[in-house]
């Protein structure tokens, strides 16, 4: 009789799918993997045997023949687990006897306890794709991420969102657009970023967030084409943002801190603007060079200064609010001189000299209103007909609602218009003002669309939290909460600032972009407390810090795109210094930022980066919306407050804002993104044009199939491509139509469906019969509303036809990966003994082809599509890990209306050496990261005593198998031999031989034979069959006890024996394993991972 040898080798981390060799030390926690040899002695490297001195290394050739029980006193009691067992008992049986039925699987598939044990530390794994994992050193111990929501996401987002626009342009936006339209601009922009943040949160929480930032998140959600286009748009937006911040810092420096530092000056008013632009270019280039050198020397200095810059921003904003409150009691003194309703520049007059007589005495008559200093000189007509007056520039909250009402409506100006106060009297017959006169003029033409483009950069920066995902303790929780709270905070600040500015600051001062009317002070600084310098200094340092952050982040983004190798001409930018700093990427970033500096106008650069950020946000919303609509099995975000309508609304707002702010910039940005997309899509591939609609469809199908053929699908893209094997009766009717119903309920995975059958005969003679069978299948598919293909094969033997179908079904990458077949009913009493042999042969064929196998037992009891389950559970019994099929199938079934209201329970089995409490925690954590909601229970099977019922059931099985092997006779002869054997057996009073042995009959037998000794025949049985039957009986007892009321039970299907002589025993094991269960789905994985914790 053949015997079995167990050898044990520790499972390595790389043997486990999804874990890299860069993982933390998990081998110390790993269990043992069981392999099989050809001897009966068992060795196990466990602490018990090591203490007794009898342990041996697994797999050694000099394994002792005797049991380790004889080698130590501590294990002597183990031999009592068998009933009257006179043989030496291996101590490994104590651990593996309960799972002996699955011992064939242990060679390639770990026990659930081992898998969960090794995944206990997977949150500390290097996150991301394999190429990123390989970049980490093998022995490097990484610090556990500890940053929380506040420090890791909320504050970085605040620092990136608050910026130069708030301090330099928001007052001007409110003055031109009015409070109402200003609120509308701020609200629409904040809605855009909020909807984008919701979509981003869904993407970021769809798995373990990689430490690659926003680009990695978007590219892995949308693929390389969209990812490359979005990544470059995001890169260009970040680069131009750096240029904008530098220009803002230089504007603050030259306008408000050191106006005398200007290099270029103009003697004529017409040339002042050009001179200012040249100054911006020179100082901006110098500042860019210094910042680039600082980033090149060391990023750590930039990171250390980040908190100081953030403090400057917060102090500046607080000073604005405090100043607004103080203005209610003591408004700041910033008088504005008016001539009629026109605003006079404060640079031209001294304090308390806003009067006509004084103006007549001022020198430089060419800049004033009269031809000369004489009293009888000819003067400007508007000057003659209007008087000077002085108004408060900052009336403050003490002015009541009057000022707010006046600033409520828009007052857009054209370039060269004088800033006027509409409520003051003025002569109607005035001539247009000359630029030689000391008025405050508008430097550009303003409109609602222009102001949208200028303001939008002040709400960007929402992805700062996702960029730090690798440093967060719980990224799936922190990113949504921190980002959304930051957007709410900044939105409230912007909205209240609009109202405060409208209620505290005079309208002509608001429309004065550079503060000429208040003697060149920063307009928002006039409201600040205790001094305008708080805002000036704070805004200068905050804009410098934001520029440094942009110059730090943009090169790393470009380096990440280059390392992905999706855009070949960018490969050079993936290289850098020895420490990984992106030198070449920094050089390109500085050159592109210099282009923005050369534009020199903050108002012209802002719409450019608005376009690129809006393009990026548009694709983020598109990614979330499409994934939600497509319902891919891997799309299970933990952030549940999203909807595809919100994503498409956000996408629509992004598109509208692009064309509202600047339609020609929008077209340029879309063309750039489209060119990048097409370049990545068609690089290295031939372009093929279809002919009409059908040709276009064929071309798209061909392209998709070829793309799928390039390599095996990633785990994220795995979905059940189902081959349903149906059997037809003599009248060409489907015997088990519910199989197709069940397959249709699995189609939430949106995969391929092929329905196949085998017609016995010769193809030339049975072609018509095959066509009829095909039509039957199509009719059934239409009835069940299953979209797919049908395939009918003619073969001499059904098992050959099924084998051919499994080998040949599908095309290219669209081949079936899952086979659904029915259980052979009444296989013991079957008229055709080939039916169950065909079943086992199909199991072997699917295993050899590495396909998953689903076998619904009692398929007639499964619900139809019109019978939804209103309550109950889908129970999963996870014995061995086979790629995650047992986890994915209930999730897919629950997407269908029939199973939607069913809960999910997962049971797994703990052995003596397993820590069931820790195992339950690990399983709950594993399900948390899989984004699957289920109840968890660990069932302990410590009682390993083999019962008499198991021996009797095994003996009945072996005798039946032996009889059927010896008798290749007719049906009547076989029945006669069975009757004869049964009579002789009952006569000896040893035991009964029955085709069905129930527990009730066993109890009755024990009662009648209680006085007899254990029959001698038990010792002659195959020991491996006893252990396998023991596993089936014990598992069945536990499953029936826990899942008797379940709507569906999913169970690992043991593999068939390698020796075909044990096929009948295999069927008996499966029968015992599923006895007493109403609906059972036996699941056998295909050997590949189908579910992942990663995004």
PDB file of N, CA, C and O in Angstrom, residues 147-194:
ATOM      1  N   UNK A 147       2.303  60.316  10.278  1.00  0.00           N
ATOM      2  CA  UNK A 147       1.620  61.596  10.130  1.00  0.00           C
ATOM      3  C   UNK A 147       0.117  61.400  10.098  1.00  0.00           C
ATOM      4  O   UNK A 147      -0.399  60.504   9.434  1.00  0.00           O
ATOM      5  N   UNK A 148      -0.577  62.270  10.813  1.00  0.00           N
ATOM      6  CA  UNK A 148      -2.029  62.180  10.870  1.00  0.00           C
ATOM      7  C   UNK A 148      -2.696  63.100   9.862  1.00  0.00           C
ATOM      8  O   UNK A 148      -2.052  63.674   8.977  1.00  0.00           O
ATOM      9  N   UNK A 149      -3.992  63.250  10.011  1.00  0.00           N
ATOM     10  CA  UNK A 149      -4.766  64.046   9.063  1.00  0.00           C
ATOM     11  C   UNK A 149      -4.390  65.525   9.126  1.00  0.00           C
ATOM     12  O   UNK A 149      -4.238  66.179   8.094  1.00  0.00           O
ATOM     13  N   UNK A 150      -4.215  66.053  10.339  1.00  0.00           N
ATOM     14  CA  UNK A 150      -3.984  67.491  10.483  1.00  0.00           C
ATOM     15  C   UNK A 150      -2.629  67.904   9.923  1.00  0.00           C
ATOM     16  O   UNK A 150      -2.536  68.796   9.073  1.00  0.00           O
ATOM     17  N   UNK A 151      -1.561  67.258  10.380  1.00  0.00           N
ATOM     18  CA  UNK A 151      -0.220  67.642   9.954  1.00  0.00           C
ATOM     19  C   UNK A 151       0.117  67.120   8.569  1.00  0.00           C
ATOM     20  O   UNK A 151       0.882  67.747   7.829  1.00  0.00           O
ATOM     21  N   UNK A 152      -0.438  65.977   8.202  1.00  0.00           N
ATOM     22  CA  UNK A 152      -0.044  65.347   6.948  1.00  0.00           C
ATOM     23  C   UNK A 152      -0.826  65.808   5.739  1.00  0.00           C
ATOM     24  O   UNK A 152      -0.322  65.754   4.608  1.00  0.00           O
ATOM     25  N   UNK A 153      -2.069  66.246   5.935  1.00  0.00           N
ATOM     26  CA  UNK A 153      -2.910  66.616   4.789  1.00  0.00           C
ATOM     27  C   UNK A 153      -3.468  68.032   4.933  1.00  0.00           C
ATOM     28  O   UNK A 153      -3.338  68.857   4.023  1.00  0.00           O
ATOM     29  N   UNK A 154      -4.075  68.323   6.078  1.00  0.00           N
ATOM     30  CA  UNK A 154      -4.803  69.584   6.231  1.00  0.00           C
ATOM     31  C   UNK A 154      -3.889  70.802   6.081  1.00  0.00           C
ATOM     32  O   UNK A 154      -4.147  71.683   5.244  1.00  0.00           O
ATOM     33  N   UNK A 155      -2.813  70.853   6.858  1.00  0.00           N
ATOM     34  CA  UNK A 155      -1.929  72.018   6.795  1.00  0.00           C
ATOM     35  C   UNK A 155      -1.192  72.146   5.458  1.00  0.00           C
ATOM     36  O   UNK A 155      -1.098  73.263   4.920  1.00  0.00           O
ATOM     37  N   UNK A 156      -0.655  71.048   4.869  1.00  0.00           N
ATOM     38  CA  UNK A 156      -0.052  71.199   3.535  1.00  0.00           C
ATOM     39  C   UNK A 156      -1.026  71.703   2.483  1.00  0.00           C
ATOM     40  O   UNK A 156      -0.651  72.499   1.611  1.00  0.00           O
ATOM     41  N   UNK A 157      -2.283  71.252   2.546  1.00  0.00           N
ATOM     42  CA  UNK A 157      -3.276  71.753   1.586  1.00  0.00           C
ATOM     43  C   UNK A 157      -3.538  73.246   1.805  1.00  0.00           C
ATOM     44  O   UNK A 157      -3.652  74.013   0.841  1.00  0.00           O
ATOM     45  N   UNK A 158      -3.644  73.675   3.082  1.00  0.00           N
ATOM     46  CA  UNK A 158      -3.827  75.103   3.356  1.00  0.00           C
ATOM     47  C   UNK A 158      -2.675  75.918   2.780  1.00  0.00           C
ATOM     48  O   UNK A 158      -2.878  76.967   2.151  1.00  0.00           O
ATOM     49  N   UNK A 159      -1.456  75.439   2.981  1.00  0.00           N
ATOM     50  CA  UNK A 159      -0.290  76.179   2.511  1.00  0.00           C
ATOM     51  C   UNK A 159      -0.280  76.299   1.000  1.00  0.00           C
ATOM     52  O   UNK A 159       0.116  77.334   0.448  1.00  0.00           O
ATOM     53  N   UNK A 160      -0.724  75.241   0.301  1.00  0.00           N
ATOM     54  CA  UNK A 160      -0.700  75.268  -1.159  1.00  0.00           C
ATOM     55  C   UNK A 160      -1.875  76.034  -1.748  1.00  0.00           C
ATOM     56  O   UNK A 160      -1.771  76.579  -2.843  1.00  0.00           O
ATOM     57  N   UNK A 161      -3.015  76.051  -1.045  1.00  0.00           N
ATOM     58  CA  UNK A 161      -4.190  76.741  -1.589  1.00  0.00           C
ATOM     59  C   UNK A 161      -4.077  78.249  -1.379  1.00  0.00           C
ATOM     60  O   UNK A 161      -4.266  79.038  -2.315  1.00  0.00           O
ATOM     61  N   UNK A 162      -3.790  78.668  -0.154  1.00  0.00           N
ATOM     62  CA  UNK A 162      -3.603  80.104   0.089  1.00  0.00           C
ATOM     63  C   UNK A 162      -2.329  80.564  -0.610  1.00  0.00           C
ATOM     64  O   UNK A 162      -1.276  79.958  -0.461  1.00  0.00           O
ATOM     65  N   UNK A 163      -2.436  81.654  -1.360  1.00  0.00           N
ATOM     66  CA  UNK A 163      -1.259  82.093  -2.092  1.00  0.00           C
ATOM     67  C   UNK A 163      -1.321  83.543  -2.486  1.00  0.00           C
ATOM     68  O   UNK A 163      -1.997  84.368  -1.869  1.00  0.00           O
ATOM     69  N   UNK A 164      -0.627  83.818  -3.570  1.00  0.00           N
ATOM     70  CA  UNK A 164      -0.387  85.193  -3.987  1.00  0.00           C
ATOM     71  C   UNK A 164      -1.670  85.903  -4.405  1.00  0.00           C
ATOM     72  O   UNK A 164      -1.821  87.111  -4.193  1.00  0.00           O
ATOM     73  N   UNK A 165      -2.618  85.193  -4.984  1.00  0.00           N
ATOM     74  CA  UNK A 165      -3.839  85.833  -5.487  1.00  0.00           C
ATOM     75  C   UNK A 165      -4.643  86.439  -4.344  1.00  0.00           C
ATOM     76  O   UNK A 165      -5.239  87.516  -4.482  1.00  0.00           O
ATOM     77  N   UNK A 166      -4.660  85.752  -3.205  1.00  0.00           N
ATOM     78  CA  UNK A 166      -5.423  86.261  -2.060  1.00  0.00           C
ATOM     79  C   UNK A 166      -4.928  87.643  -1.647  1.00  0.00           C
ATOM     80  O   UNK A 166      -5.719  88.537  -1.344  1.00  0.00           O
ATOM     81  N   UNK A 167      -3.640  87.850  -1.654  1.00  0.00           N
ATOM     82  CA  UNK A 167      -3.081  89.099  -1.157  1.00  0.00           C
ATOM     83  C   UNK A 167      -2.994  90.184  -2.226  1.00  0.00           C
ATOM     84  O   UNK A 167      -3.129  91.367  -1.927  1.00  0.00           O
ATOM     85  N   UNK A 168      -2.765  89.795  -3.487  1.00  0.00           N
ATOM     86  CA  UNK A 168      -2.518  90.798  -4.525  1.00  0.00           C
ATOM     87  C   UNK A 168      -3.719  91.096  -5.414  1.00  0.00           C
ATOM     88  O   UNK A 168      -3.785  92.170  -6.012  1.00  0.00           O
ATOM     89  N   UNK A 169      -4.647  90.149  -5.556  1.00  0.00           N
ATOM     90  CA  UNK A 169      -5.686  90.348  -6.565  1.00  0.00           C
ATOM     91  C   UNK A 169      -7.109  90.191  -6.059  1.00  0.00           C
ATOM     92  O   UNK A 169      -8.037  90.591  -6.767  1.00  0.00           O
ATOM     93  N   UNK A 170      -7.343  89.628  -4.889  1.00  0.00           N
ATOM     94  CA  UNK A 170      -8.723  89.370  -4.483  1.00  0.00           C
ATOM     95  C   UNK A 170      -9.482  90.677  -4.270  1.00  0.00           C
ATOM     96  O   UNK A 170     -10.662  90.780  -4.650  1.00  0.00           O
ATOM     97  N   UNK A 171      -8.850  91.691  -3.691  1.00  0.00           N
ATOM     98  CA  UNK A 171      -9.531  92.973  -3.523  1.00  0.00           C
ATOM     99  C   UNK A 171      -9.883  93.584  -4.874  1.00  0.00           C
ATOM    100  O   UNK A 171     -10.975  94.153  -5.053  1.00  0.00           O
ATOM    101  N   UNK A 172      -8.983  93.475  -5.818  1.00  0.00           N
ATOM    102  CA  UNK A 172      -9.223  94.005  -7.173  1.00  0.00           C
ATOM    103  C   UNK A 172     -10.354  93.252  -7.864  1.00  0.00           C
ATOM    104  O   UNK A 172     -11.175  93.844  -8.566  1.00  0.00           O
ATOM    105  N   UNK A 173     -10.413  91.906  -7.665  1.00  0.00           N
ATOM    106  CA  UNK A 173     -11.505  91.098  -8.233  1.00  0.00           C
ATOM    107  C   UNK A 173     -12.844  91.552  -7.655  1.00  0.00           C
ATOM    108  O   UNK A 173     -13.827  91.740  -8.383  1.00  0.00           O
ATOM    109  N   UNK A 174     -12.889  91.771  -6.329  1.00  0.00           N
ATOM    110  CA  UNK A 174     -14.132  92.215  -5.689  1.00  0.00           C
ATOM    111  C   UNK A 174     -14.524  93.606  -6.179  1.00  0.00           C
ATOM    112  O   UNK A 174     -15.703  93.885  -6.437  1.00  0.00           O
ATOM    113  N   UNK A 175     -13.558  94.502  -6.324  1.00  0.00           N
ATOM    114  CA  UNK A 175     -13.867  95.853  -6.786  1.00  0.00           C
ATOM    115  C   UNK A 175     -14.439  95.889  -8.180  1.00  0.00           C
ATOM    116  O   UNK A 175     -15.352  96.678  -8.469  1.00  0.00           O
ATOM    117  N   UNK A 176     -13.942  95.061  -9.090  1.00  0.00           N
ATOM    118  CA  UNK A 176     -14.438  95.055 -10.473  1.00  0.00           C
ATOM    119  C   UNK A 176     -15.719  94.247 -10.626  1.00  0.00           C
ATOM    120  O   UNK A 176     -16.649  94.676 -11.302  1.00  0.00           O
ATOM    121  N   UNK A 177     -15.755  93.067 -10.022  1.00  0.00           N
ATOM    122  CA  UNK A 177     -16.914  92.191 -10.202  1.00  0.00           C
ATOM    123  C   UNK A 177     -18.048  92.537  -9.258  1.00  0.00           C
ATOM    124  O   UNK A 177     -19.201  92.164  -9.521  1.00  0.00           O
ATOM    125  N   UNK A 178     -17.772  93.254  -8.178  1.00  0.00           N
ATOM    126  CA  UNK A 178     -18.806  93.494  -7.180  1.00  0.00           C
ATOM    127  C   UNK A 178     -18.898  92.314  -6.233  1.00  0.00           C
ATOM    128  O   UNK A 178     -18.386  91.220  -6.507  1.00  0.00           O
ATOM    129  N   UNK A 179     -19.573  92.533  -5.115  1.00  0.00           N
ATOM    130  CA  UNK A 179     -19.655  91.479  -4.105  1.00  0.00           C
ATOM    131  C   UNK A 179     -20.434  90.278  -4.633  1.00  0.00           C
ATOM    132  O   UNK A 179     -20.030  89.119  -4.433  1.00  0.00           O
ATOM    133  N   UNK A 180     -21.540  90.508  -5.322  1.00  0.00           N
ATOM    134  CA  UNK A 180     -22.367  89.392  -5.792  1.00  0.00           C
ATOM    135  C   UNK A 180     -21.627  88.529  -6.802  1.00  0.00           C
ATOM    136  O   UNK A 180     -21.540  87.309  -6.668  1.00  0.00           O
ATOM    137  N   UNK A 181     -21.094  89.159  -7.859  1.00  0.00           N
ATOM    138  CA  UNK A 181     -20.366  88.381  -8.859  1.00  0.00           C
ATOM    139  C   UNK A 181     -19.058  87.838  -8.289  1.00  0.00           C
ATOM    140  O   UNK A 181     -18.597  86.765  -8.700  1.00  0.00           O
ATOM    141  N   UNK A 182     -18.453  88.559  -7.348  1.00  0.00           N
ATOM    142  CA  UNK A 182     -17.263  88.044  -6.690  1.00  0.00           C
ATOM    143  C   UNK A 182     -17.556  86.766  -5.922  1.00  0.00           C
ATOM    144  O   UNK A 182     -16.787  85.796  -5.974  1.00  0.00           O
ATOM    145  N   UNK A 183     -18.686  86.783  -5.190  1.00  0.00           N
ATOM    146  CA  UNK A 183     -19.101  85.564  -4.501  1.00  0.00           C
ATOM    147  C   UNK A 183     -19.363  84.441  -5.489  1.00  0.00           C
ATOM    148  O   UNK A 183     -19.046  83.272  -5.226  1.00  0.00           O
ATOM    149  N   UNK A 184     -19.946  84.771  -6.637  1.00  0.00           N
ATOM    150  CA  UNK A 184     -20.223  83.765  -7.674  1.00  0.00           C
ATOM    151  C   UNK A 184     -18.921  83.159  -8.202  1.00  0.00           C
ATOM    152  O   UNK A 184     -18.807  81.942  -8.353  1.00  0.00           O
ATOM    153  N   UNK A 185     -17.917  84.000  -8.469  1.00  0.00           N
ATOM    154  CA  UNK A 185     -16.618  83.506  -8.966  1.00  0.00           C
ATOM    155  C   UNK A 185     -15.980  82.575  -7.945  1.00  0.00           C
ATOM    156  O   UNK A 185     -15.533  81.461  -8.270  1.00  0.00           O
ATOM    157  N   UNK A 186     -15.939  83.013  -6.694  1.00  0.00           N
ATOM    158  CA  UNK A 186     -15.320  82.200  -5.647  1.00  0.00           C
ATOM    159  C   UNK A 186     -16.085  80.902  -5.452  1.00  0.00           C
ATOM    160  O   UNK A 186     -15.490  79.822  -5.332  1.00  0.00           O
ATOM    161  N   UNK A 187     -17.414  80.987  -5.449  1.00  0.00           N
ATOM    162  CA  UNK A 187     -18.233  79.797  -5.213  1.00  0.00           C
ATOM    163  C   UNK A 187     -18.059  78.769  -6.325  1.00  0.00           C
ATOM    164  O   UNK A 187     -17.909  77.567  -6.058  1.00  0.00           O
ATOM    165  N   UNK A 188     -18.074  79.208  -7.579  1.00  0.00           N
ATOM    166  CA  UNK A 188     -17.923  78.268  -8.701  1.00  0.00           C
ATOM    167  C   UNK A 188     -16.552  77.606  -8.659  1.00  0.00           C
ATOM    168  O   UNK A 188     -16.423  76.388  -8.842  1.00  0.00           O
ATOM    169  N   UNK A 189     -15.496  78.383  -8.399  1.00  0.00           N
ATOM    170  CA  UNK A 189     -14.149  77.818  -8.344  1.00  0.00           C
ATOM    171  C   UNK A 189     -14.013  76.838  -7.180  1.00  0.00           C
ATOM    172  O   UNK A 189     -13.408  75.759  -7.328  1.00  0.00           O
ATOM    173  N   UNK A 190     -14.586  77.175  -6.035  1.00  0.00           N
ATOM    174  CA  UNK A 190     -14.506  76.284  -4.879  1.00  0.00           C
ATOM    175  C   UNK A 190     -15.343  75.017  -5.109  1.00  0.00           C
ATOM    176  O   UNK A 190     -14.947  73.928  -4.664  1.00  0.00           O
ATOM    177  N   UNK A 191     -16.482  75.156  -5.782  1.00  0.00           N
ATOM    178  CA  UNK A 191     -17.286  73.968  -6.131  1.00  0.00           C
ATOM    179  C   UNK A 191     -16.492  73.041  -7.047  1.00  0.00           C
ATOM    180  O   UNK A 191     -16.539  71.808  -6.908  1.00  0.00           O
ATOM    181  N   UNK A 192     -15.781  73.613  -7.981  1.00  0.00           N
ATOM    182  CA  UNK A 192     -14.963  72.819  -8.895  1.00  0.00           C
ATOM    183  C   UNK A 192     -13.936  71.994  -8.130  1.00  0.00           C
ATOM    184  O   UNK A 192     -13.803  70.784  -8.350  1.00  0.00           O
ATOM    185  N   UNK A 193     -13.217  72.641  -7.223  1.00  0.00           N
ATOM    186  CA  UNK A 193     -12.198  71.912  -6.471  1.00  0.00           C
ATOM    187  C   UNK A 193     -12.812  70.939  -5.477  1.00  0.00           C
ATOM    188  O   UNK A 193     -12.255  69.871  -5.227  1.00  0.00           O
ATOM    189  N   UNK A 194     -13.980  71.271  -4.905  1.00  0.00           N
ATOM    190  CA  UNK A 194     -14.625  70.356  -3.969  1.00  0.00           C
ATOM    191  C   UNK A 194     -15.078  69.077  -4.673  1.00  0.00           C
ATOM    192  O   UNK A 194     -14.855  67.962  -4.189  1.00  0.00           O
TER     193      UNK A 194
END
